[in-house]
Structure formats: structure tokens, C-alpha cells
mmCIF file with all atom_site columns, C-alpha atoms and ligand atoms in Angstrom:
data_model
loop_
_atom_site.group_PDB
_atom_site.id
_atom_site.type_symbol
_atom_site.label_atom_id
_atom_site.label_alt_id
_atom_site.label_comp_id
_atom_site.label_asym_id
_atom_site.label_entity_id
_atom_site.label_seq_id
_atom_site.pdbx_PDB_ins_code
_atom_site.Cartn_x
_atom_site.Cartn_y
_atom_site.Cartn_z
_atom_site.occupancy
_atom_site.B_iso_or_equiv
_atom_site.pdbx_formal_charge
_atom_site.auth_seq_id
_atom_site.auth_comp_id
_atom_site.auth_asym_id
_atom_site.auth_atom_id
_atom_site.pdbx_PDB_model_num
ATOM   1   C  CA  . MET S 1 1   ? -0.309  0.311  -0.221  1.00 96.00 ? 1   MET S CA  1
ATOM   2   C  CA  . LEU S 1 2   ? 1.004   3.275  -0.697  1.00 98.00 ? 2   LEU S CA  1
ATOM   3   C  CA  . ALA S 1 3   ? 1.461   5.999  1.988   1.00 98.00 ? 3   ALA S CA  1
ATOM   4   C  CA  . LEU S 1 4   ? 2.058   10.032 0.455   1.00 98.00 ? 4   LEU S CA  1
ATOM   5   C  CA  . PHE S 1 5   ? 3.449   12.284 3.501   1.00 98.00 ? 5   PHE S CA  1
ATOM   6   C  CA  . ASP S 1 6   ? 3.409   15.992 3.457   1.00 98.00 ? 6   ASP S CA  1
ATOM   7   C  CA  . LEU S 1 7   ? 6.921   17.343 4.564   1.00 98.00 ? 7   LEU S CA  1
ATOM   8   C  CA  . ASP S 1 8   ? 6.375   20.936 6.371   1.00 97.00 ? 8   ASP S CA  1
ATOM   9   C  CA  . ASN S 1 9   ? 4.976   20.774 9.813   1.00 97.00 ? 9   ASN S CA  1
ATOM   10  C  CA  . THR S 1 10  ? 3.382   17.241 9.254   1.00 98.00 ? 10  THR S CA  1
ATOM   11  C  CA  . LEU S 1 11  ? 7.509   15.333 9.237   1.00 98.00 ? 11  LEU S CA  1
ATOM   12  C  CA  . ILE S 1 12  ? 9.651   18.344 10.394  1.00 98.00 ? 12  ILE S CA  1
ATOM   13  C  CA  . ASP S 1 13  ? 8.655   21.273 12.842  1.00 97.00 ? 13  ASP S CA  1
ATOM   14  C  CA  . ARG S 1 14  ? 8.750   24.244 10.023  1.00 97.00 ? 14  ARG S CA  1
ATOM   15  C  CA  . GLN S 1 15  ? 7.561   26.305 12.231  1.00 96.00 ? 15  GLN S CA  1
ATOM   16  C  CA  . GLY S 1 16  ? 9.937   25.867 14.840  1.00 97.00 ? 16  GLY S CA  1
ATOM   17  C  CA  . GLY S 1 17  ? 12.642  25.730 12.793  1.00 97.00 ? 17  GLY S CA  1
ATOM   18  C  CA  . LEU S 1 18  ? 11.888  28.705 10.791  1.00 98.00 ? 18  LEU S CA  1
ATOM   19  C  CA  . HIS S 1 19  ? 11.379  30.633 14.289  1.00 97.00 ? 19  HIS S CA  1
ATOM   20  C  CA  . ALA S 1 20  ? 14.585  29.497 15.511  1.00 97.00 ? 20  ALA S CA  1
ATOM   21  C  CA  . TRP S 1 21  ? 16.578  30.326 11.976  1.00 98.00 ? 21  TRP S CA  1
ATOM   22  C  CA  . ALA S 1 22  ? 15.143  33.942 11.791  1.00 98.00 ? 22  ALA S CA  1
ATOM   23  C  CA  . GLY S 1 23  ? 16.336  34.709 15.464  1.00 97.00 ? 23  GLY S CA  1
ATOM   24  C  CA  . GLU S 1 24  ? 19.670  33.430 14.564  1.00 97.00 ? 24  GLU S CA  1
ATOM   25  C  CA  . PHE S 1 25  ? 19.822  35.513 11.343  1.00 97.00 ? 25  PHE S CA  1
ATOM   26  C  CA  . THR S 1 26  ? 18.578  38.894 12.121  1.00 97.00 ? 26  THR S CA  1
ATOM   27  C  CA  . ARG S 1 27  ? 21.459  38.806 15.450  1.00 97.00 ? 27  ARG S CA  1
ATOM   28  C  CA  . SER S 1 28  ? 24.107  37.996 12.772  1.00 96.00 ? 28  SER S CA  1
ATOM   29  C  CA  . ARG S 1 29  ? 23.411  41.387 11.183  1.00 96.00 ? 29  ARG S CA  1
ATOM   30  C  CA  . GLY S 1 30  ? 22.651  43.434 14.299  1.00 97.00 ? 30  GLY S CA  1
ATOM   31  C  CA  . LEU S 1 31  ? 19.041  43.477 13.873  1.00 96.00 ? 31  LEU S CA  1
ATOM   32  C  CA  . PRO S 1 32  ? 16.210  44.187 16.041  1.00 93.00 ? 32  PRO S CA  1
ATOM   33  C  CA  . GLU S 1 33  ? 13.911  41.577 17.014  1.00 92.00 ? 33  GLU S CA  1
ATOM   34  C  CA  . GLU S 1 34  ? 10.843  43.301 15.234  1.00 96.00 ? 34  GLU S CA  1
ATOM   35  C  CA  . ALA S 1 35  ? 13.193  42.501 12.443  1.00 97.00 ? 35  ALA S CA  1
ATOM   36  C  CA  . ALA S 1 36  ? 12.959  38.504 12.974  1.00 97.00 ? 36  ALA S CA  1
ATOM   37  C  CA  . ALA S 1 37  ? 9.471   38.962 13.400  1.00 97.00 ? 37  ALA S CA  1
ATOM   38  C  CA  . LEU S 1 38  ? 9.300   40.333 9.884   1.00 97.00 ? 38  LEU S CA  1
ATOM   39  C  CA  . VAL S 1 39  ? 11.125  37.476 8.330   1.00 98.00 ? 39  VAL S CA  1
ATOM   40  C  CA  . ARG S 1 40  ? 8.754   34.861 10.256  1.00 98.00 ? 40  ARG S CA  1
ATOM   41  C  CA  . THR S 1 41  ? 6.095   36.689 8.836   1.00 97.00 ? 41  THR S CA  1
ATOM   42  C  CA  . ARG S 1 42  ? 7.292   36.849 5.193   1.00 97.00 ? 42  ARG S CA  1
ATOM   43  C  CA  . LEU S 1 43  ? 8.426   33.386 5.285   1.00 97.00 ? 43  LEU S CA  1
ATOM   44  C  CA  . ARG S 1 44  ? 5.377   31.548 7.296   1.00 95.00 ? 44  ARG S CA  1
ATOM   45  C  CA  . SER S 1 45  ? 3.762   29.782 4.718   1.00 91.00 ? 45  SER S CA  1
ATOM   46  C  CA  . ARG S 1 46  ? 6.580   29.351 1.974   1.00 91.00 ? 46  ARG S CA  1
ATOM   47  C  CA  . ALA S 1 47  ? 9.894   30.494 0.872   1.00 94.00 ? 47  ALA S CA  1
ATOM   48  C  CA  . HIS S 1 48  ? 11.186  31.532 -2.177  1.00 93.00 ? 48  HIS S CA  1
ATOM   49  C  CA  . PRO S 1 49  ? 14.130  33.132 -3.456  1.00 94.00 ? 49  PRO S CA  1
ATOM   50  C  CA  . ASP S 1 50  ? 12.250  36.361 -4.395  1.00 95.00 ? 50  ASP S CA  1
ATOM   51  C  CA  . ASP S 1 51  ? 11.161  36.554 -0.721  1.00 97.00 ? 51  ASP S CA  1
ATOM   52  C  CA  . PHE S 1 52  ? 14.915  37.346 -0.207  1.00 97.00 ? 52  PHE S CA  1
ATOM   53  C  CA  . ARG S 1 53  ? 14.903  40.356 -2.676  1.00 97.00 ? 53  ARG S CA  1
ATOM   54  C  CA  . TYR S 1 54  ? 12.022  41.961 -0.663  1.00 97.00 ? 54  TYR S CA  1
ATOM   55  C  CA  . LEU S 1 55  ? 13.457  41.031 2.616   1.00 97.00 ? 55  LEU S CA  1
ATOM   56  C  CA  . ARG S 1 56  ? 17.053  42.361 1.529   1.00 97.00 ? 56  ARG S CA  1
ATOM   57  C  CA  . GLU S 1 57  ? 15.197  45.914 1.080   1.00 97.00 ? 57  GLU S CA  1
ATOM   58  C  CA  . GLU S 1 58  ? 13.062  45.864 3.764   1.00 96.00 ? 58  GLU S CA  1
ATOM   59  C  CA  . LEU S 1 59  ? 16.006  45.302 6.241   1.00 97.00 ? 59  LEU S CA  1
ATOM   60  C  CA  . GLY S 1 60  ? 18.306  47.228 4.466   1.00 96.00 ? 60  GLY S CA  1
ATOM   61  C  CA  . LEU S 1 61  ? 20.778  44.624 4.184   1.00 97.00 ? 61  LEU S CA  1
ATOM   62  C  CA  . SER S 1 62  ? 23.799  45.148 1.534   1.00 96.00 ? 62  SER S CA  1
ATOM   63  C  CA  . ASP S 1 63  ? 23.719  41.230 0.697   1.00 96.00 ? 63  ASP S CA  1
ATOM   64  C  CA  . ASP S 1 64  ? 22.951  39.625 -2.440  1.00 97.00 ? 64  ASP S CA  1
ATOM   65  C  CA  . ALA S 1 65  ? 19.594  38.134 -2.614  1.00 97.00 ? 65  ALA S CA  1
ATOM   66  C  CA  . THR S 1 66  ? 20.815  35.293 -4.005  1.00 97.00 ? 66  THR S CA  1
ATOM   67  C  CA  . ASP S 1 67  ? 23.133  34.822 -1.429  1.00 98.00 ? 67  ASP S CA  1
ATOM   68  C  CA  . LEU S 1 68  ? 20.771  35.290 1.668   1.00 98.00 ? 68  LEU S CA  1
ATOM   69  C  CA  . TRP S 1 69  ? 18.718  32.373 -0.290  1.00 97.00 ? 69  TRP S CA  1
ATOM   70  C  CA  . ARG S 1 70  ? 21.881  30.025 0.127   1.00 97.00 ? 70  ARG S CA  1
ATOM   71  C  CA  . GLU S 1 71  ? 22.324  31.504 3.298   1.00 97.00 ? 71  GLU S CA  1
ATOM   72  C  CA  . TYR S 1 72  ? 18.615  30.405 4.745   1.00 97.00 ? 72  TYR S CA  1
ATOM   73  C  CA  . VAL S 1 73  ? 18.501  26.760 2.693   1.00 96.00 ? 73  VAL S CA  1
ATOM   74  C  CA  . GLU S 1 74  ? 22.020  25.854 4.486   1.00 96.00 ? 74  GLU S CA  1
ATOM   75  C  CA  . GLY S 1 75  ? 20.442  27.631 8.168   1.00 97.00 ? 75  GLY S CA  1
ATOM   76  C  CA  . MET S 1 76  ? 16.850  26.136 7.828   1.00 97.00 ? 76  MET S CA  1
ATOM   77  C  CA  . ALA S 1 77  ? 18.308  22.973 7.352   1.00 96.00 ? 77  ALA S CA  1
ATOM   78  C  CA  . ARG S 1 78  ? 20.118  22.839 10.298  1.00 96.00 ? 78  ARG S CA  1
ATOM   79  C  CA  . SER S 1 79  ? 16.949  24.076 12.096  1.00 97.00 ? 79  SER S CA  1
ATOM   80  C  CA  . VAL S 1 80  ? 14.629  22.060 11.525  1.00 97.00 ? 80  VAL S CA  1
ATOM   81  C  CA  . GLN S 1 81  ? 13.825  18.847 13.481  1.00 97.00 ? 81  GLN S CA  1
ATOM   82  C  CA  . CYS S 1 82  ? 11.837  15.675 12.475  1.00 97.00 ? 82  CYS S CA  1
ATOM   83  C  CA  . PHE S 1 83  ? 8.682   15.541 15.323  1.00 98.00 ? 83  PHE S CA  1
ATOM   84  C  CA  . PRO S 1 84  ? 9.970   12.943 18.040  1.00 97.00 ? 84  PRO S CA  1
ATOM   85  C  CA  . GLY S 1 85  ? 9.521   9.336  16.954  1.00 98.00 ? 85  GLY S CA  1
ATOM   86  C  CA  . VAL S 1 86  ? 8.777   9.709  12.993  1.00 98.00 ? 86  VAL S CA  1
ATOM   87  C  CA  . PRO S 1 87  ? 12.202  8.545  11.735  1.00 98.00 ? 87  PRO S CA  1
ATOM   88  C  CA  . GLU S 1 88  ? 10.873  5.465  13.623  1.00 98.00 ? 88  GLU S CA  1
ATOM   89  C  CA  . GLY S 1 89  ? 7.475   5.444  12.411  1.00 98.00 ? 89  GLY S CA  1
ATOM   90  C  CA  . LEU S 1 90  ? 8.350   5.893  8.918   1.00 98.00 ? 90  LEU S CA  1
ATOM   91  C  CA  . ALA S 1 91  ? 10.979  3.266  9.287   1.00 98.00 ? 91  ALA S CA  1
ATOM   92  C  CA  . SER S 1 92  ? 8.522   0.343  10.913  1.00 97.00 ? 92  SER S CA  1
ATOM   93  C  CA  . LEU S 1 93  ? 5.781   1.576  8.252   1.00 97.00 ? 93  LEU S CA  1
ATOM   94  C  CA  . ARG S 1 94  ? 7.967   0.326  5.737   1.00 97.00 ? 94  ARG S CA  1
ATOM   95  C  CA  . ALA S 1 95  ? 9.215   -2.842 7.421   1.00 97.00 ? 95  ALA S CA  1
ATOM   96  C  CA  . MET S 1 96  ? 5.799   -3.864 7.153   1.00 96.00 ? 96  MET S CA  1
ATOM   97  C  CA  . GLY S 1 97  ? 6.044   -3.560 3.304   1.00 96.00 ? 97  GLY S CA  1
ATOM   98  C  CA  . TRP S 1 98  ? 4.372   -0.016 2.644   1.00 97.00 ? 98  TRP S CA  1
ATOM   99  C  CA  . THR S 1 99  ? 5.628   1.887  -0.309  1.00 98.00 ? 99  THR S CA  1
ATOM   100 C  CA  . LEU S 1 100 ? 6.293   5.267  1.411   1.00 98.00 ? 100 LEU S CA  1
ATOM   101 C  CA  . GLY S 1 101 ? 6.631   9.036  -0.715  1.00 98.00 ? 101 GLY S CA  1
ATOM   102 C  CA  . VAL S 1 102 ? 7.595   12.759 0.073   1.00 98.00 ? 102 VAL S CA  1
ATOM   103 C  CA  . ALA S 1 103 ? 4.407   14.772 -1.663  1.00 98.00 ? 103 ALA S CA  1
ATOM   104 C  CA  . THR S 1 104 ? 5.984   18.353 -1.157  1.00 98.00 ? 104 THR S CA  1
ATOM   105 C  CA  . ASN S 1 105 ? 4.988   22.002 -2.135  1.00 97.00 ? 105 ASN S CA  1
ATOM   106 C  CA  . GLY S 1 106 ? 8.038   24.142 -2.076  1.00 94.00 ? 106 GLY S CA  1
ATOM   107 C  CA  . ALA S 1 107 ? 11.296  24.847 -4.001  1.00 94.00 ? 107 ALA S CA  1
ATOM   108 C  CA  . ALA S 1 108 ? 13.857  22.367 -4.438  1.00 95.00 ? 108 ALA S CA  1
ATOM   109 C  CA  . ALA S 1 109 ? 17.027  23.222 -2.741  1.00 94.00 ? 109 ALA S CA  1
ATOM   110 C  CA  . ILE S 1 110 ? 15.243  23.765 0.434   1.00 95.00 ? 110 ILE S CA  1
ATOM   111 C  CA  . GLN S 1 111 ? 13.028  20.868 0.718   1.00 96.00 ? 111 GLN S CA  1
ATOM   112 C  CA  . ARG S 1 112 ? 15.710  18.343 -0.245  1.00 97.00 ? 112 ARG S CA  1
ATOM   113 C  CA  . ALA S 1 113 ? 18.042  19.870 1.801   1.00 96.00 ? 113 ALA S CA  1
ATOM   114 C  CA  . LYS S 1 114 ? 15.502  19.389 5.126   1.00 96.00 ? 114 LYS S CA  1
ATOM   115 C  CA  . LEU S 1 115 ? 15.283  16.111 4.488   1.00 98.00 ? 115 LEU S CA  1
ATOM   116 C  CA  . HIS S 1 116 ? 19.046  15.312 4.138   1.00 97.00 ? 116 HIS S CA  1
ATOM   117 C  CA  . ALA S 1 117 ? 20.148  17.290 6.824   1.00 97.00 ? 117 ALA S CA  1
ATOM   118 C  CA  . THR S 1 118 ? 17.041  15.222 9.204   1.00 97.00 ? 118 THR S CA  1
ATOM   119 C  CA  . GLY S 1 119 ? 17.778  12.069 7.540   1.00 96.00 ? 119 GLY S CA  1
ATOM   120 C  CA  . LEU S 1 120 ? 14.198  11.491 6.440   1.00 97.00 ? 120 LEU S CA  1
ATOM   121 C  CA  . ALA S 1 121 ? 15.550  11.660 2.994   1.00 97.00 ? 121 ALA S CA  1
ATOM   122 C  CA  . SER S 1 122 ? 16.948  7.312  2.807   1.00 97.00 ? 122 SER S CA  1
ATOM   123 C  CA  . LEU S 1 123 ? 13.035  5.938  4.448   1.00 98.00 ? 123 LEU S CA  1
ATOM   124 C  CA  . PHE S 1 124 ? 11.204  7.230  1.562   1.00 98.00 ? 124 PHE S CA  1
ATOM   125 C  CA  . ASP S 1 125 ? 11.049  5.605  -1.702  1.00 98.00 ? 125 ASP S CA  1
ATOM   126 C  CA  . ALA S 1 126 ? 10.946  8.554  -3.914  1.00 98.00 ? 126 ALA S CA  1
ATOM   127 C  CA  . VAL S 1 127 ? 10.321  12.498 -2.701  1.00 98.00 ? 127 VAL S CA  1
ATOM   128 C  CA  . THR S 1 128 ? 8.456   14.319 -4.974  1.00 98.00 ? 128 THR S CA  1
ATOM   129 C  CA  . ILE S 1 129 ? 8.838   18.298 -4.832  1.00 98.00 ? 129 ILE S CA  1
ATOM   130 C  CA  . SER S 1 130 ? 6.290   20.672 -7.041  1.00 98.00 ? 130 SER S CA  1
ATOM   131 C  CA  . GLU S 1 131 ? 8.904   23.300 -7.654  1.00 96.00 ? 131 GLU S CA  1
ATOM   132 C  CA  . ALA S 1 132 ? 10.677  19.728 -9.707  1.00 97.00 ? 132 ALA S CA  1
ATOM   133 C  CA  . VAL S 1 133 ? 7.671   18.490 -11.575 1.00 97.00 ? 133 VAL S CA  1
ATOM   134 C  CA  . GLY S 1 134 ? 6.064   21.591 -12.242 1.00 97.00 ? 134 GLY S CA  1
ATOM   135 C  CA  . ALA S 1 135 ? 2.442   21.190 -10.241 1.00 98.00 ? 135 ALA S CA  1
ATOM   136 C  CA  . ARG S 1 136 ? 1.447   22.022 -6.731  1.00 98.00 ? 136 ARG S CA  1
ATOM   137 C  CA  . LYS S 1 137 ? -0.612  20.290 -4.168  1.00 98.00 ? 137 LYS S CA  1
ATOM   138 C  CA  . PRO S 1 138 ? -3.981  20.459 -4.867  1.00 98.00 ? 138 PRO S CA  1
ATOM   139 C  CA  . GLU S 1 139 ? -3.514  19.767 -7.834  1.00 98.00 ? 139 GLU S CA  1
ATOM   140 C  CA  . ARG S 1 140 ? -3.777  16.019 -8.809  1.00 98.00 ? 140 ARG S CA  1
ATOM   141 C  CA  . ALA S 1 141 ? -0.585  16.234 -11.325 1.00 98.00 ? 141 ALA S CA  1
ATOM   142 C  CA  . LEU S 1 142 ? 1.516   16.369 -8.078  1.00 98.00 ? 142 LEU S CA  1
ATOM   143 C  CA  . PHE S 1 143 ? -0.134  13.226 -6.508  1.00 98.00 ? 143 PHE S CA  1
ATOM   144 C  CA  . ASP S 1 144 ? 0.070   11.567 -9.722  1.00 98.00 ? 144 ASP S CA  1
ATOM   145 C  CA  . ALA S 1 145 ? 4.029   12.134 -10.060 1.00 98.00 ? 145 ALA S CA  1
ATOM   146 C  CA  . ALA S 1 146 ? 4.270   10.806 -6.571  1.00 98.00 ? 146 ALA S CA  1
ATOM   147 C  CA  . ALA S 1 147 ? 2.738   8.088  -7.292  1.00 98.00 ? 147 ALA S CA  1
ATOM   148 C  CA  . VAL S 1 148 ? 4.514   7.316  -10.204 1.00 98.00 ? 148 VAL S CA  1
ATOM   149 C  CA  . ALA S 1 149 ? 7.960   7.938  -8.596  1.00 98.00 ? 149 ALA S CA  1
ATOM   150 C  CA  . CYS S 1 150 ? 7.267   5.415  -6.200  1.00 98.00 ? 150 CYS S CA  1
ATOM   151 C  CA  . GLY S 1 151 ? 6.288   2.754  -8.285  1.00 98.00 ? 151 GLY S CA  1
ATOM   152 C  CA  . ALA S 1 152 ? 2.818   3.028  -7.856  1.00 98.00 ? 152 ALA S CA  1
ATOM   153 C  CA  . SER S 1 153 ? -0.480  4.228  -8.985  1.00 97.00 ? 153 SER S CA  1
ATOM   154 C  CA  . LEU S 1 154 ? -3.646  6.525  -7.739  1.00 97.00 ? 154 LEU S CA  1
ATOM   155 C  CA  . ALA S 1 155 ? -5.783  4.246  -9.462  1.00 96.00 ? 155 ALA S CA  1
ATOM   156 C  CA  . ALA S 1 156 ? -4.259  1.149  -7.219  1.00 96.00 ? 156 ALA S CA  1
ATOM   157 C  CA  . GLY S 1 157 ? -5.332  3.516  -3.896  1.00 96.00 ? 157 GLY S CA  1
ATOM   158 C  CA  . GLY S 1 158 ? -3.155  4.784  -0.761  1.00 97.00 ? 158 GLY S CA  1
ATOM   159 C  CA  . TRP S 1 159 ? -3.113  7.297  2.061   1.00 98.00 ? 159 TRP S CA  1
ATOM   160 C  CA  . MET S 1 160 ? -2.035  10.719 1.976   1.00 98.00 ? 160 MET S CA  1
ATOM   161 C  CA  . ILE S 1 161 ? -0.764  12.486 5.553   1.00 98.00 ? 161 ILE S CA  1
ATOM   162 C  CA  . GLY S 1 162 ? -0.436  15.863 6.081   1.00 98.00 ? 162 GLY S CA  1
ATOM   163 C  CA  . ASP S 1 163 ? -1.619  18.899 8.245   1.00 97.00 ? 163 ASP S CA  1
ATOM   164 C  CA  . ASN S 1 164 ? -3.088  21.492 5.202   1.00 96.00 ? 164 ASN S CA  1
ATOM   165 C  CA  . PRO S 1 165 ? -6.660  21.022 5.080   1.00 94.00 ? 165 PRO S CA  1
ATOM   166 C  CA  . ALA S 1 166 ? -7.131  22.473 1.597   1.00 93.00 ? 166 ALA S CA  1
ATOM   167 C  CA  . THR S 1 167 ? -3.859  21.724 -0.431  1.00 96.00 ? 167 THR S CA  1
ATOM   168 C  CA  . ASP S 1 168 ? -3.046  18.059 1.432   1.00 97.00 ? 168 ASP S CA  1
ATOM   169 C  CA  . MET S 1 169 ? -6.654  16.076 2.402   1.00 96.00 ? 169 MET S CA  1
ATOM   170 C  CA  . ALA S 1 170 ? -8.683  18.361 0.032   1.00 95.00 ? 170 ALA S CA  1
ATOM   171 C  CA  . GLY S 1 171 ? -6.515  17.684 -2.799  1.00 97.00 ? 171 GLY S CA  1
ATOM   172 C  CA  . ALA S 1 172 ? -5.623  13.835 -1.849  1.00 98.00 ? 172 ALA S CA  1
ATOM   173 C  CA  . SER S 1 173 ? -9.388  13.139 -1.990  1.00 97.00 ? 173 SER S CA  1
ATOM   174 C  CA  . ALA S 1 174 ? -9.998  14.102 -5.153  1.00 96.00 ? 174 ALA S CA  1
ATOM   175 C  CA  . ALA S 1 175 ? -7.328  12.228 -6.541  1.00 97.00 ? 175 ALA S CA  1
ATOM   176 C  CA  . GLY S 1 176 ? -8.711  9.177  -5.567  1.00 97.00 ? 176 GLY S CA  1
ATOM   177 C  CA  . LEU S 1 177 ? -6.653  8.738  -2.156  1.00 98.00 ? 177 LEU S CA  1
ATOM   178 C  CA  . ARG S 1 178 ? -7.680  7.955  1.494   1.00 98.00 ? 178 ARG S CA  1
ATOM   179 C  CA  . THR S 1 179 ? -6.589  10.657 3.851   1.00 98.00 ? 179 THR S CA  1
ATOM   180 C  CA  . ALA S 1 180 ? -4.847  11.266 7.143   1.00 98.00 ? 180 ALA S CA  1
ATOM   181 C  CA  . TRP S 1 181 ? -5.005  14.960 8.818   1.00 97.00 ? 181 TRP S CA  1
ATOM   182 C  CA  . VAL S 1 182 ? -2.541  15.986 11.398  1.00 98.00 ? 182 VAL S CA  1
ATOM   183 C  CA  . ALA S 1 183 ? -4.488  17.936 13.662  1.00 96.00 ? 183 ALA S CA  1
ATOM   184 C  CA  . ASP S 1 184 ? -1.950  19.319 15.596  1.00 92.00 ? 184 ASP S CA  1
ATOM   185 C  CA  . GLY S 1 185 ? -4.036  20.935 18.575  1.00 93.00 ? 185 GLY S CA  1
ATOM   186 C  CA  . ARG S 1 186 ? -6.339  22.130 15.613  1.00 93.00 ? 186 ARG S CA  1
ATOM   187 C  CA  . GLU S 1 187 ? -10.343 21.233 14.889  1.00 92.00 ? 187 GLU S CA  1
ATOM   188 C  CA  . TRP S 1 188 ? -11.104 19.840 11.435  1.00 93.00 ? 188 TRP S CA  1
ATOM   189 C  CA  . THR S 1 189 ? -13.059 22.836 10.373  1.00 88.00 ? 189 THR S CA  1
ATOM   190 C  CA  . ASP S 1 190 ? -12.305 23.536 6.573   1.00 74.00 ? 190 ASP S CA  1
ATOM   191 C  CA  . GLY S 1 191 ? -14.367 22.546 3.746   1.00 74.00 ? 191 GLY S CA  1
ATOM   192 C  CA  . PRO S 1 192 ? -16.994 18.893 3.131   1.00 74.00 ? 192 PRO S CA  1
ATOM   193 C  CA  . HIS S 1 193 ? -14.162 16.758 2.588   1.00 79.00 ? 193 HIS S CA  1
ATOM   194 C  CA  . GLN S 1 194 ? -13.339 15.072 6.372   1.00 91.00 ? 194 GLN S CA  1
ATOM   195 C  CA  . PRO S 1 195 ? -10.243 13.726 6.262   1.00 96.00 ? 195 PRO S CA  1
ATOM   196 C  CA  . ASN S 1 196 ? -10.602 9.357  6.490   1.00 96.00 ? 196 ASN S CA  1
ATOM   197 C  CA  . VAL S 1 197 ? -8.408  9.854  10.147  1.00 97.00 ? 197 VAL S CA  1
ATOM   198 C  CA  . VAL S 1 198 ? -8.173  12.563 12.319  1.00 97.00 ? 198 VAL S CA  1
ATOM   199 C  CA  . ALA S 1 199 ? -4.083  12.143 13.973  1.00 98.00 ? 199 ALA S CA  1
ATOM   200 C  CA  . ALA S 1 200 ? -2.887  14.676 16.696  1.00 97.00 ? 200 ALA S CA  1
ATOM   201 C  CA  . SER S 1 201 ? 0.426   13.781 14.942  1.00 98.00 ? 201 SER S CA  1
ATOM   202 C  CA  . ALA S 1 202 ? 2.091   12.264 12.233  1.00 98.00 ? 202 ALA S CA  1
ATOM   203 C  CA  . VAL S 1 203 ? 3.257   9.741  14.423  1.00 98.00 ? 203 VAL S CA  1
ATOM   204 C  CA  . GLU S 1 204 ? -0.036  9.029  15.603  1.00 98.00 ? 204 GLU S CA  1
ATOM   205 C  CA  . ALA S 1 205 ? -1.354  8.895  11.770  1.00 98.00 ? 205 ALA S CA  1
ATOM   206 C  CA  . ILE S 1 206 ? 1.436   5.978  11.254  1.00 98.00 ? 206 ILE S CA  1
ATOM   207 C  CA  . GLU S 1 207 ? 0.195   3.928  13.714  1.00 97.00 ? 207 GLU S CA  1
ATOM   208 C  CA  . VAL S 1 208 ? -3.466  4.095  12.528  1.00 97.00 ? 208 VAL S CA  1
ATOM   209 C  CA  . LEU S 1 209 ? -1.833  2.745  9.212   1.00 97.00 ? 209 LEU S CA  1
ATOM   210 C  CA  . ARG S 1 210 ? -0.046  0.250  10.561  1.00 95.00 ? 210 ARG S CA  1
ATOM   211 C  CA  . LYS S 1 211 ? -3.110  -1.340 12.228  1.00 94.00 ? 211 LYS S CA  1
ATOM   212 C  CA  . LEU S 1 212 ? -4.780  -1.360 9.444   1.00 90.00 ? 212 LEU S CA  1
ATOM   213 C  CA  . THR S 1 213 ? -1.891  -4.019 7.968   1.00 81.00 ? 213 THR S CA  1
ATOM   214 C  CA  . ASN S 1 214 ? -2.134  -5.845 10.847  1.00 68.00 ? 214 ASN S CA  1
HETATM 215 MG MG1 . LIG H 2 .   ? 2.536   21.067 5.614   1.00 65.08 ? 301 LIG H MG1 1
#
């Protein structure tokens, strides 16, 4: 059985990593705490090289925007951590015969850097990143590419595990996958597509999938 996983705030604590990196980065430039807040707000939902053209202006930095992006990629890869129990859970699911893929929106450089730095990359059969395939969740094309990269097919069914109601849950449901929502303390309120499973964390969602195979 195929299980596709979202990356940010599902398997890894992107918000925690961003909080730490923004503080470290702005301190390194002698900027005040308000600057860290501005960086966090700008990069909260996603980060792209263009964001650093904006931040360079807003923060009055002389650095080249491309260098700032590189600094972000390296710094975030160092800062982000997996949620506790995630590597062990993924390894146990795979040992049961599940095929595991990452299906993530984002720039390829930063997503790959985070997957390698956290050691997650080696736990998956394939990694599919929106920038690399030219389609984004919730588009079916992204889920299709992720299934094919794993040597599977959406027609054979499978699961999507993620934290975003629109891109992960509604998108995967429309692509014919069953869905497990990582609630992280939130109540489900978004849209008519109630997920098949509501879990507190990715580790809890993995436990549900493991029981399906038992
Ligand atoms: Mg996410």
C-alpha cells in the first residue's frame, strides 16, 4: 500500500525551525527583534528566492538576494527537526511492506536540504517536490507524479498524510487517496471533505496505518 506524506509541519517542525533561524539570522546582522518577526511573517507559509529580494530591501541589507537565499537554505536545514518518533514510525511502516513517498510543495533546494539534514530522505522510496515537477498540491498532477515516482499508481489507491486541509486533504481526496489529517491541536473546520482519519501527529497517523496492515 502507498502512503504519501507532506513534509513541512507534518514530518518536520518547520515553524520551530523558522523561528530559530530567523532569530539567529537577524542577530548575525545586528538587527532588532522586530526584524526577526518580519522575517518569520514573510516566510511563514512558504519561502522562495524572491522573498529574499523583498527582505533585503525591507531590512536594509547589502547582501546579494541569492546569497541570502543560500544562507536560508543552509540555516533552515540545520535548524529544522523531525517531530519525535517520526523516523522510527516511518521505518516500521516501510518494514511492514508499505511504499512511502514525500509529496511536498516548495522549492527543490530547500525541501531536499531539509530531507537530507534530518535523515528522512533515506526512509522514502521517492521524494516529489512541486518545483521539480511543475505542479503543486492540491493539483492531481502532483499526487500522480508522487505515486508514479514510488512505482505506484493513484488508481491502486493509497493514503495521504498531511497538516493542510486544502492542499493535502482536499487535494488527495480528489485524487482518489484516503486521507489522514495531522491536527496538531486544531479542530477540523475546513471544507466538506472530512478526512478519513484525524490524528494528533504524524506518528499517531502512522500508528493507524500500521493497524490497517495487521
Ligand atoms: Mg504542511
